[in-house]
PDB file of C-alpha atoms in Angstrom:
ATOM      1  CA  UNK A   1      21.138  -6.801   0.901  1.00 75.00           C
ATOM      2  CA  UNK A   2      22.253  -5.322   3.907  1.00 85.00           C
ATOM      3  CA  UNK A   3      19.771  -4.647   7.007  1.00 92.00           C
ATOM      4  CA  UNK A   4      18.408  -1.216   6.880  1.00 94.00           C
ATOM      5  CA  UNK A   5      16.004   1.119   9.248  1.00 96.00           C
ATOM      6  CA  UNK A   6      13.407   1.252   8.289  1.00 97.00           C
ATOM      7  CA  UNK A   7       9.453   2.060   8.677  1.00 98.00           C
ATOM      8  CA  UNK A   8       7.235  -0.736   8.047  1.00 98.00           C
ATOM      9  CA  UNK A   9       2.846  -1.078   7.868  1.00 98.00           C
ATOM     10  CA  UNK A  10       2.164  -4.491   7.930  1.00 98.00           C
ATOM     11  CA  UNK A  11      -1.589  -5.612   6.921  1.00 97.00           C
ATOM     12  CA  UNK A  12      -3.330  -8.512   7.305  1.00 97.00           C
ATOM     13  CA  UNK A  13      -6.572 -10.668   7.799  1.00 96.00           C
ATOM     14  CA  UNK A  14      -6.326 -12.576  11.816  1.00 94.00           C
ATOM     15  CA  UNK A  15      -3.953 -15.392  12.492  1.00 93.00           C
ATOM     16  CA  UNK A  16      -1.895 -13.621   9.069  1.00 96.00           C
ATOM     17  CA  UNK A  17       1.004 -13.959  11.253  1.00 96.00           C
ATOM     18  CA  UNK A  18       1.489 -10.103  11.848  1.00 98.00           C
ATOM     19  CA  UNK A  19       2.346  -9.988  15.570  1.00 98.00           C
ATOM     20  CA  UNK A  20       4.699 -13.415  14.962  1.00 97.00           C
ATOM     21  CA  UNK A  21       6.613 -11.418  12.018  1.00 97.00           C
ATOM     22  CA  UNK A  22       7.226  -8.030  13.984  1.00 98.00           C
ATOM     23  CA  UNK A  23       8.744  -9.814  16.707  1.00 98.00           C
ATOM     24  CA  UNK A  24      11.767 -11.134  15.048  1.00 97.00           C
ATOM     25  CA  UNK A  25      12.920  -7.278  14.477  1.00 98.00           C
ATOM     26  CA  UNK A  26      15.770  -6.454  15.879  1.00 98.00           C
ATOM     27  CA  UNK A  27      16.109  -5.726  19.453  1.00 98.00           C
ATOM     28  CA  UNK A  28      15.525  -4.357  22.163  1.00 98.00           C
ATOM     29  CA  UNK A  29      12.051  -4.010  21.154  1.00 98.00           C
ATOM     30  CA  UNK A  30       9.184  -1.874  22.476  1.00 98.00           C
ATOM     31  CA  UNK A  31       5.659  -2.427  21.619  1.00 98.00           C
ATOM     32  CA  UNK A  32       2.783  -0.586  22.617  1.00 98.00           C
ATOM     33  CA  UNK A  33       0.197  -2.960  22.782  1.00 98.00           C
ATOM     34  CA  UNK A  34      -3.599  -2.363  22.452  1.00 98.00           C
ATOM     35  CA  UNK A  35      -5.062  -5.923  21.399  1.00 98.00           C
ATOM     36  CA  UNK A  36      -6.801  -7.574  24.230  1.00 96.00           C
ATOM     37  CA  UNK A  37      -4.531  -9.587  26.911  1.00 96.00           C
ATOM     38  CA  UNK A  38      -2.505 -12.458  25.432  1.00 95.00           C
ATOM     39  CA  UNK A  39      -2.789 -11.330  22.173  1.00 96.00           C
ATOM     40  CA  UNK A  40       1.160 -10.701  22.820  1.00 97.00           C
ATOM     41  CA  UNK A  41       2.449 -13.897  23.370  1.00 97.00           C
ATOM     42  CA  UNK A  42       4.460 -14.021  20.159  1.00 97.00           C
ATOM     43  CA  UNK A  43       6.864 -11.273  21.410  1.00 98.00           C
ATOM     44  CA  UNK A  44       7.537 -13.064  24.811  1.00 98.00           C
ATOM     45  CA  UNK A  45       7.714 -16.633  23.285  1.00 97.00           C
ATOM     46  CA  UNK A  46       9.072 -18.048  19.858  1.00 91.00           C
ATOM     47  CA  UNK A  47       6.534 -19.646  17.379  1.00 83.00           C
ATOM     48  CA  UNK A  48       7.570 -22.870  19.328  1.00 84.00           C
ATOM     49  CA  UNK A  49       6.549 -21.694  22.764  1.00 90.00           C
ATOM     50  CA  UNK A  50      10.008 -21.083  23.943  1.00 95.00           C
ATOM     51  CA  UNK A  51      10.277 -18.346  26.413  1.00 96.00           C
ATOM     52  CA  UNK A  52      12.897 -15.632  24.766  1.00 96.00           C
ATOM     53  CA  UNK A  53      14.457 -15.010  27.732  1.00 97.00           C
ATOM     54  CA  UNK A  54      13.517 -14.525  31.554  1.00 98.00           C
ATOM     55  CA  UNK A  55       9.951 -12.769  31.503  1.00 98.00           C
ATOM     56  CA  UNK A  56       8.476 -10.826  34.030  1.00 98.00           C
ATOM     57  CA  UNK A  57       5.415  -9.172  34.358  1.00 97.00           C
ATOM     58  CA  UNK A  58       3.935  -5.735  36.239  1.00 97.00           C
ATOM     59  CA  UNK A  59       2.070  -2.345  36.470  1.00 97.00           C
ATOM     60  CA  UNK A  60       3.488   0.490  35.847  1.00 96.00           C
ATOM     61  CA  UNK A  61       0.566   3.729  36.796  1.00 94.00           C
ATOM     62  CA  UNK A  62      -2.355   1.667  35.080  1.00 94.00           C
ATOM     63  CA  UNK A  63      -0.422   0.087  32.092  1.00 98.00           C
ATOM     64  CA  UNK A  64       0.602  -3.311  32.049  1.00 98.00           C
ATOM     65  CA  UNK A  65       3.955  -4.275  31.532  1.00 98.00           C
ATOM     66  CA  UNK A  66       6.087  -7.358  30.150  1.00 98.00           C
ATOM     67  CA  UNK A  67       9.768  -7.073  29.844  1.00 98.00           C
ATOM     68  CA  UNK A  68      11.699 -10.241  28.204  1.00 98.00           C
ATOM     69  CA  UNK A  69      15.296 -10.081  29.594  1.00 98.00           C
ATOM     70  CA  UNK A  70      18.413 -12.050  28.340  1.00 97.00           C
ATOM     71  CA  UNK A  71      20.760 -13.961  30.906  1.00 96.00           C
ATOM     72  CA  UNK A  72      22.974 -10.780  31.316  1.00 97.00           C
ATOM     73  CA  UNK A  73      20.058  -8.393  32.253  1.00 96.00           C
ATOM     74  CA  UNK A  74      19.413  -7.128  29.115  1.00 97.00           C
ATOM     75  CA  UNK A  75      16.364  -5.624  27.754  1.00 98.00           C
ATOM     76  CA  UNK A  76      15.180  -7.283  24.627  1.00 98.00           C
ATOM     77  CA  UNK A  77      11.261  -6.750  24.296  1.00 98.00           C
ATOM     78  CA  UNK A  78       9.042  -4.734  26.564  1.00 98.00           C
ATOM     79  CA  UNK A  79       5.422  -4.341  25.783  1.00 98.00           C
ATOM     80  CA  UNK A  80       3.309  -2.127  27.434  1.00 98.00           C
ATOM     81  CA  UNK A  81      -0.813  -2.736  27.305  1.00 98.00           C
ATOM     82  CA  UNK A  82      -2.731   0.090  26.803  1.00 98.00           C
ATOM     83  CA  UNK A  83      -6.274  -1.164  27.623  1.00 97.00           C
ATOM     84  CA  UNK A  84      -9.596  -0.179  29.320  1.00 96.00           C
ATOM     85  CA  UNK A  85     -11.231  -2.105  31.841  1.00 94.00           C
ATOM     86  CA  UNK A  86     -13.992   0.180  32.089  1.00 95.00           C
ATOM     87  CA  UNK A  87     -14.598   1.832  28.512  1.00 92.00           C
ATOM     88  CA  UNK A  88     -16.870   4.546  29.871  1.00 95.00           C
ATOM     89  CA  UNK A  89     -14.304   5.694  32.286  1.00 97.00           C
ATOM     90  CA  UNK A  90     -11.230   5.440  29.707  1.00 97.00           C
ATOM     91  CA  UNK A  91      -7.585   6.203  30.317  1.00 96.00           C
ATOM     92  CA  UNK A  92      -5.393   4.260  28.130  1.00 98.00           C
ATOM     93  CA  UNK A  93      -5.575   6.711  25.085  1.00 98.00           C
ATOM     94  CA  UNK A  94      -4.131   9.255  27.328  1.00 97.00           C
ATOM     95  CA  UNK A  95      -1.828   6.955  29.033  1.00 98.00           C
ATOM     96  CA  UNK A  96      -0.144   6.190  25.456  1.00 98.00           C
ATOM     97  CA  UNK A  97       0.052   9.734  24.368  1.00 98.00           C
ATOM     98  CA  UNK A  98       1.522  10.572  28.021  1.00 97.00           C
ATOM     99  CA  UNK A  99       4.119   8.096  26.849  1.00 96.00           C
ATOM    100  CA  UNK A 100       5.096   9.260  23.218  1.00 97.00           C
ATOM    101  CA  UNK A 101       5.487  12.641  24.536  1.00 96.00           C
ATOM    102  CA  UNK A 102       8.928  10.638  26.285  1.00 96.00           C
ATOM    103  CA  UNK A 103       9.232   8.506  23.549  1.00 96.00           C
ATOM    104  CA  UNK A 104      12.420  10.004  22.433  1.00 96.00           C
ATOM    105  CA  UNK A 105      13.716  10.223  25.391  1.00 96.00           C
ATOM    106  CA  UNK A 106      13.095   6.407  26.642  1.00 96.00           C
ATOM    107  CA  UNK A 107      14.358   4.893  22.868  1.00 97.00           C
ATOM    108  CA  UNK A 108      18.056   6.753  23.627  1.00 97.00           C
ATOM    109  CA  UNK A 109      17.897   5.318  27.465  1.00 96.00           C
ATOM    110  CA  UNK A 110      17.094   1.883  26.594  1.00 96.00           C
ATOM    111  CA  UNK A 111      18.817   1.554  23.252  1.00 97.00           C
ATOM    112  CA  UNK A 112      15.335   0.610  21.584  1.00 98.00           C
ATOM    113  CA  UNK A 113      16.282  -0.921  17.928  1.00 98.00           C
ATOM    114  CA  UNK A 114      12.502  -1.197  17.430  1.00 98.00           C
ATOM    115  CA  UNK A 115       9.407   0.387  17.887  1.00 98.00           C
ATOM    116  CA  UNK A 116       5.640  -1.502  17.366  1.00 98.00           C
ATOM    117  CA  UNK A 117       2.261  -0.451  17.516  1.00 98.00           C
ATOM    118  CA  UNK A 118       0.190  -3.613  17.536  1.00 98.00           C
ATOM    119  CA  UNK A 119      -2.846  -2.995  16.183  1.00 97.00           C
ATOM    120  CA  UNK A 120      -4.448  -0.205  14.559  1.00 97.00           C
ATOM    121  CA  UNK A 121      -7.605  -1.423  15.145  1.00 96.00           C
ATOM    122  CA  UNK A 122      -7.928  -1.551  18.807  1.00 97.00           C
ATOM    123  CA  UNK A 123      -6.337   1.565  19.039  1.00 98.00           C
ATOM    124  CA  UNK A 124      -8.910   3.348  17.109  1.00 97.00           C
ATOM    125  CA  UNK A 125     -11.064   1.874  19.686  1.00 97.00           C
ATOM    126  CA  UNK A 126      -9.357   3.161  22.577  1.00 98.00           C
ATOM    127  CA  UNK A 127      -9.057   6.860  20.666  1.00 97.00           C
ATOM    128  CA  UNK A 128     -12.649   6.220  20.080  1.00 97.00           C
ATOM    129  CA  UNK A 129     -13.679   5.640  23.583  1.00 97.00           C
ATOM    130  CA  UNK A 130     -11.150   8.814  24.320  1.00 97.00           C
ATOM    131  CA  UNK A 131     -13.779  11.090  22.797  1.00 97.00           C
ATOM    132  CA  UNK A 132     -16.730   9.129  23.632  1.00 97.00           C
ATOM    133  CA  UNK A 133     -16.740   9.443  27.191  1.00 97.00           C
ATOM    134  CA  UNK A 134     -13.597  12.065  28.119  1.00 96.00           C
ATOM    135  CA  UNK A 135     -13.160  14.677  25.434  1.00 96.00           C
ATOM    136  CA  UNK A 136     -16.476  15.004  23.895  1.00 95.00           C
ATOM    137  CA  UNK A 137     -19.325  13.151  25.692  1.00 95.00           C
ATOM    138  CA  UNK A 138     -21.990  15.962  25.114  1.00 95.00           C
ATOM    139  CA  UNK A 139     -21.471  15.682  21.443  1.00 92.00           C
ATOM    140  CA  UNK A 140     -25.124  15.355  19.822  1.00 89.00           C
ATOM    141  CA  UNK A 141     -23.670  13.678  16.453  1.00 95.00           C
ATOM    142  CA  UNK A 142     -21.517  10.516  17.444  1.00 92.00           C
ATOM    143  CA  UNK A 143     -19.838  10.926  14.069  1.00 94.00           C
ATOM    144  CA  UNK A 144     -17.458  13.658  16.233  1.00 96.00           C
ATOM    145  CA  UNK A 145     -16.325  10.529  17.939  1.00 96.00           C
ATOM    146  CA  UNK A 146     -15.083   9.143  14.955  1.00 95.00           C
ATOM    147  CA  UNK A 147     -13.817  12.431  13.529  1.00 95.00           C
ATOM    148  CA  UNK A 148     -12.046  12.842  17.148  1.00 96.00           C
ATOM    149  CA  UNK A 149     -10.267   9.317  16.591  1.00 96.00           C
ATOM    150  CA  UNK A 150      -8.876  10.087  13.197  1.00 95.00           C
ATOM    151  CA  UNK A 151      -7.573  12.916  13.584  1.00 96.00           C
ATOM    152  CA  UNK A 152      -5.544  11.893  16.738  1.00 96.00           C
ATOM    153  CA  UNK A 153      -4.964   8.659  15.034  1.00 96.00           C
ATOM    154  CA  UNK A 154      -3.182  10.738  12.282  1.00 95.00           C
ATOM    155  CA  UNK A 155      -0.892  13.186  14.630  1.00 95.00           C
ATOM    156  CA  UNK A 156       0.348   9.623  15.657  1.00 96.00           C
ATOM    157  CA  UNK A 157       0.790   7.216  12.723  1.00 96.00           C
ATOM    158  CA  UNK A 158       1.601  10.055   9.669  1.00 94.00           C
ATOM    159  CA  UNK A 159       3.444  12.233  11.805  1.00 93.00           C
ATOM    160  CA  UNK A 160       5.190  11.208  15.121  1.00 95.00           C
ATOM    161  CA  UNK A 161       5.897   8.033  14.053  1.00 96.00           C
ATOM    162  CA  UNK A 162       7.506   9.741  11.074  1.00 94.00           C
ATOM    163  CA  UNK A 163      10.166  11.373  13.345  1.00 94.00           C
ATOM    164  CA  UNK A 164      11.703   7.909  14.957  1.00 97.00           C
ATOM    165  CA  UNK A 165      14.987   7.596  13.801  1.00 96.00           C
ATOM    166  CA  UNK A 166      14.426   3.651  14.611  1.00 98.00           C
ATOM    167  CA  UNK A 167      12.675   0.618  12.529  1.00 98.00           C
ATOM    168  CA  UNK A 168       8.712   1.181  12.929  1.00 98.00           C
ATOM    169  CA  UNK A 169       6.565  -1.445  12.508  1.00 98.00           C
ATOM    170  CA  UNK A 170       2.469  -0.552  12.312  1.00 98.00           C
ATOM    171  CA  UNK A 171       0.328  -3.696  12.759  1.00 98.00           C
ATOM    172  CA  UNK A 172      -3.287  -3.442  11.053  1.00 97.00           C
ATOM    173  CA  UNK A 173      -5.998  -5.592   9.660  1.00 97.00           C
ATOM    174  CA  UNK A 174      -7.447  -5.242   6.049  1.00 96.00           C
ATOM    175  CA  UNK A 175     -10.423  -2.920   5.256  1.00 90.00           C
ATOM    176  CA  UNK A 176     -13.563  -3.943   3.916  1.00 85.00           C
ATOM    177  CA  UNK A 177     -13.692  -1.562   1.227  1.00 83.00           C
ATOM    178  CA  UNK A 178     -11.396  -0.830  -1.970  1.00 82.00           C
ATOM    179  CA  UNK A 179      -9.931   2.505  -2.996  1.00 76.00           C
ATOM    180  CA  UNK A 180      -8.766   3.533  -6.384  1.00 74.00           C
ATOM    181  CA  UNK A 181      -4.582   3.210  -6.700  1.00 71.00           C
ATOM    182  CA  UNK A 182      -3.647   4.090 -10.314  1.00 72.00           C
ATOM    183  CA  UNK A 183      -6.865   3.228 -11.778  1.00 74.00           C
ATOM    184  CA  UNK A 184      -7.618  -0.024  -9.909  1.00 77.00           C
ATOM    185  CA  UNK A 185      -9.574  -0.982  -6.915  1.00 79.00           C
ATOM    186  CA  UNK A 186      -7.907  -2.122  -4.416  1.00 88.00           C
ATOM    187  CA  UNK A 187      -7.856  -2.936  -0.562  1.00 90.00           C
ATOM    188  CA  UNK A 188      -5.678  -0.941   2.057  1.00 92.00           C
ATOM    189  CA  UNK A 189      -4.807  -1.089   5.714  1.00 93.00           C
ATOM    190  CA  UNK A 190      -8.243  -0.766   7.895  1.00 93.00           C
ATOM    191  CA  UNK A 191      -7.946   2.798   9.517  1.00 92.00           C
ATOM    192  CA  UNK A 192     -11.277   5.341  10.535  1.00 88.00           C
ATOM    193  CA  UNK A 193     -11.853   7.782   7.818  1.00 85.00           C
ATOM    194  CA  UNK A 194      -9.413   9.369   5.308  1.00 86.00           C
ATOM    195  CA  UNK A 195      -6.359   7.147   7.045  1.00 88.00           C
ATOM    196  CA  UNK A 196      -7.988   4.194   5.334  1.00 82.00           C
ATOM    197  CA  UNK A 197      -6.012   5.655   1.683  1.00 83.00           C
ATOM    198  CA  UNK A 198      -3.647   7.923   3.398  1.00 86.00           C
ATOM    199  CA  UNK A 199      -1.972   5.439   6.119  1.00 89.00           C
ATOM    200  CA  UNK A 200       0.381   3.583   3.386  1.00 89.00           C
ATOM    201  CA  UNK A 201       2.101   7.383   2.075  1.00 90.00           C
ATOM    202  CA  UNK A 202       3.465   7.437   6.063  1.00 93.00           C
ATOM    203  CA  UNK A 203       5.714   4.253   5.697  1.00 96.00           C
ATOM    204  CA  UNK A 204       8.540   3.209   3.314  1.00 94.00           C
ATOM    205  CA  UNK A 205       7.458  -0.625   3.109  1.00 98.00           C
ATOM    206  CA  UNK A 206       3.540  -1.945   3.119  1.00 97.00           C
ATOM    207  CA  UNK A 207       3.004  -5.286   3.264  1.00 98.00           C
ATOM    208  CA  UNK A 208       0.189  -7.419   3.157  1.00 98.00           C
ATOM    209  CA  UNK A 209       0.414 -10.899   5.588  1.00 98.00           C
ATOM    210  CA  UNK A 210      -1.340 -13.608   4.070  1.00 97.00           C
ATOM    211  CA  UNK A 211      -1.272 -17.427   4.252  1.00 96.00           C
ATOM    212  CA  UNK A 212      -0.859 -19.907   1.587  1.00 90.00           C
ATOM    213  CA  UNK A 213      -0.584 -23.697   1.786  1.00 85.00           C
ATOM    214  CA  UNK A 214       2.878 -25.874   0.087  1.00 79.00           C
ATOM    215  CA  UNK A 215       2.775 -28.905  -1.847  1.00 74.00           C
ATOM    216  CA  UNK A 216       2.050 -30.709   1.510  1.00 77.00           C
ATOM    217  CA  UNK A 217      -0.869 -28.624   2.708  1.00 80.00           C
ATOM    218  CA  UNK A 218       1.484 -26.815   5.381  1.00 86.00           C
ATOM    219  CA  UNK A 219       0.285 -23.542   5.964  1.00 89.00           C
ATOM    220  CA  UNK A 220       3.322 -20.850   4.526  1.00 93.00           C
ATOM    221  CA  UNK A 221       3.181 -17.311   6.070  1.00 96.00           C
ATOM    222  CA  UNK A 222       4.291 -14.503   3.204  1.00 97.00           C
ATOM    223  CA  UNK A 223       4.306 -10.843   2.369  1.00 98.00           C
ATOM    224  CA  UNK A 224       3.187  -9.357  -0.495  1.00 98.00           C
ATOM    225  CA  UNK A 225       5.413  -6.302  -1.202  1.00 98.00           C
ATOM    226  CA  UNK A 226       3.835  -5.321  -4.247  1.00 97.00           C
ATOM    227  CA  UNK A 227       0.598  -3.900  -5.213  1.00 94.00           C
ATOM    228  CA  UNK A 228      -1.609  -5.750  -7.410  1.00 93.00           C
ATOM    229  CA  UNK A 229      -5.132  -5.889  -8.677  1.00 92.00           C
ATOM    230  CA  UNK A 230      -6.546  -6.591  -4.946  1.00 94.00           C
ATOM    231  CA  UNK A 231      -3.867  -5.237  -2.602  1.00 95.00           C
ATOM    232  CA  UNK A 232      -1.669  -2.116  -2.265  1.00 94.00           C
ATOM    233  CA  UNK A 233       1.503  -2.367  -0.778  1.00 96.00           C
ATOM    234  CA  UNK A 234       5.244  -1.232  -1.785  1.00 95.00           C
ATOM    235  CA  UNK A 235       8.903  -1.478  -0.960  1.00 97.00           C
ATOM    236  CA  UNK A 236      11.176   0.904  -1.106  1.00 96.00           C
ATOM    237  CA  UNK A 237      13.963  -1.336   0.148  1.00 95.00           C
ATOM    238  CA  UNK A 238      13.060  -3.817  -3.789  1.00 94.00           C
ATOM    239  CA  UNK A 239      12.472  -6.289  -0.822  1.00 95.00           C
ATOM    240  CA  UNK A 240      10.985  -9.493  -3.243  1.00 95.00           C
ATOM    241  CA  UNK A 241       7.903 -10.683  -3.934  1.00 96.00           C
ATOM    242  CA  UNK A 242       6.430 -12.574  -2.592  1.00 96.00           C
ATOM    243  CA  UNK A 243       8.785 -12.539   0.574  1.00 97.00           C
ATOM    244  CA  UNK A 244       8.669 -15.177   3.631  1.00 96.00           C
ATOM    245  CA  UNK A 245       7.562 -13.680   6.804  1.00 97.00           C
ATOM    246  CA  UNK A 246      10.635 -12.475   9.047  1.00 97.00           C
ATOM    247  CA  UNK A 247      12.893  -9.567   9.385  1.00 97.00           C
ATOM    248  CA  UNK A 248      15.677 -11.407   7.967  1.00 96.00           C
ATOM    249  CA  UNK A 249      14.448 -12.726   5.117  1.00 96.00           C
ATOM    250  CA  UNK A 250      13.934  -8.859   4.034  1.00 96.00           C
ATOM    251  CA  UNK A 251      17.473  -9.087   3.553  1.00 94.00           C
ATOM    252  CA  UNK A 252      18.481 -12.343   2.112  1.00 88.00           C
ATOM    253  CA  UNK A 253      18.740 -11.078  -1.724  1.00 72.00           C
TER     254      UNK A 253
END
């Protein structure tokens, strides 16, 4: 097949190999980063600890910044860290929706191939926190909190996101709970609220990241593009099934 754009939710349990998949899309890459420190090591080093290129690190405002640069200068990752050192006196929600407002702006500047939000979880939290202690700290019923969080969660992952005209890739882990998909029960992409269902209609591929073990007990990191009695997911691009882990391998039948 030949290599597509494309928008992709990846979902899987920790150590899945999420974060190690979406950084072998194509680059440059930008990733706006809300796990905890170090967490992004797989974008600025290969799976054997090699260094992609030179790496430097700094502060931009408040956000934390790594860029990975080739020999001639080049951009080829940059992940910015949108994280709260103190989460009653929060600013990295609004720091990250200070920077999709230039999002469109920044991707023609820099030539950015790719585009990841790594992971939906954490930045629920920092949405969360948003509300908590900025937007709505009188609120009597914390459930607003939550309410807050999903609905600014969903401007960003069903709509904005909808309008790069780049490859997306959505990092999440798996929810607890199963919803009904064509009669069966099955478990989606952890989100707050009514994202849990809604989150996979937003993106042309859903994949779940899971782990198996060979003939030889070596752990093998897959996708499973398909929905099934346990899992949703899809693939618009008839990427197979299972399908090794790695943005060329979409494309190798």
């Amino acid at each position: 097949m030949t290599e597509e754009v494309g928008h992709w939710l990846i979902y899987g349990e920790t150590g899945a190999g999420k974060s190690s998949s979406a950084a072998t899309w194509p680059k440059p890459l930008l990733g706006c980063f809300f796990d905890p420190m170090f967490k992004e090591r797989p974008y600025l080093y290969t799976r054997r600890g090699k260094p992609r290129g030179a790496i430097t690190r700094g502060v931009e405002g408040s956000v934390p910044v790594d860029e990975v640069r080739d020999d001639a200068g080049d951009l080829l990752v940059r992940i910015e860290h949108y994280l709260d050192a103190d989460s009653k006196n929060p600013r990295a929600y609004a720091d990250f929706l200070a920077r999709m407002a230039r999002i469109h702006d920044d991707i023609q500047a820099w030539k950015i191939a790719t585009f990841v939000i790594d992971s939906v979880t954490f930045m629920e939290i920092a949405a969360r926190k948003e509300q908590q202690y900025r937007i709505n700290p009188t609120a009597r019923d914390p459930r607003q909190w939550f309410a807050g969080s999903t609905d600014t969660l969903e401007e960003v992952l069903m709509v904005h996101l909808g309008s790069l005209p780049i490859n997306v890739v959505v990092l999440a882990h798996i929810d607890e709970d199963k919803d009904e998909l064509h009669g069966t029960m099955v478990r989606n992409p952890a989100a707050p609220g009514r994202l849990r269902k809604r989150s996979p209609a937003g993106y042309s591929e859903v994949y779940r990241a899971y782990v198996h073990r060979d003939g030889s007990n070596d752990p093998v990191y897959a996708w499973q593009t398909r929905s099934d009695q346990f899992f949703n997911a899809l693939s618009l691009f008839n990427v197979p099934n299972p399908c090794a882990q790695g943005y060329k391998e979409l494309w190798t039948k």
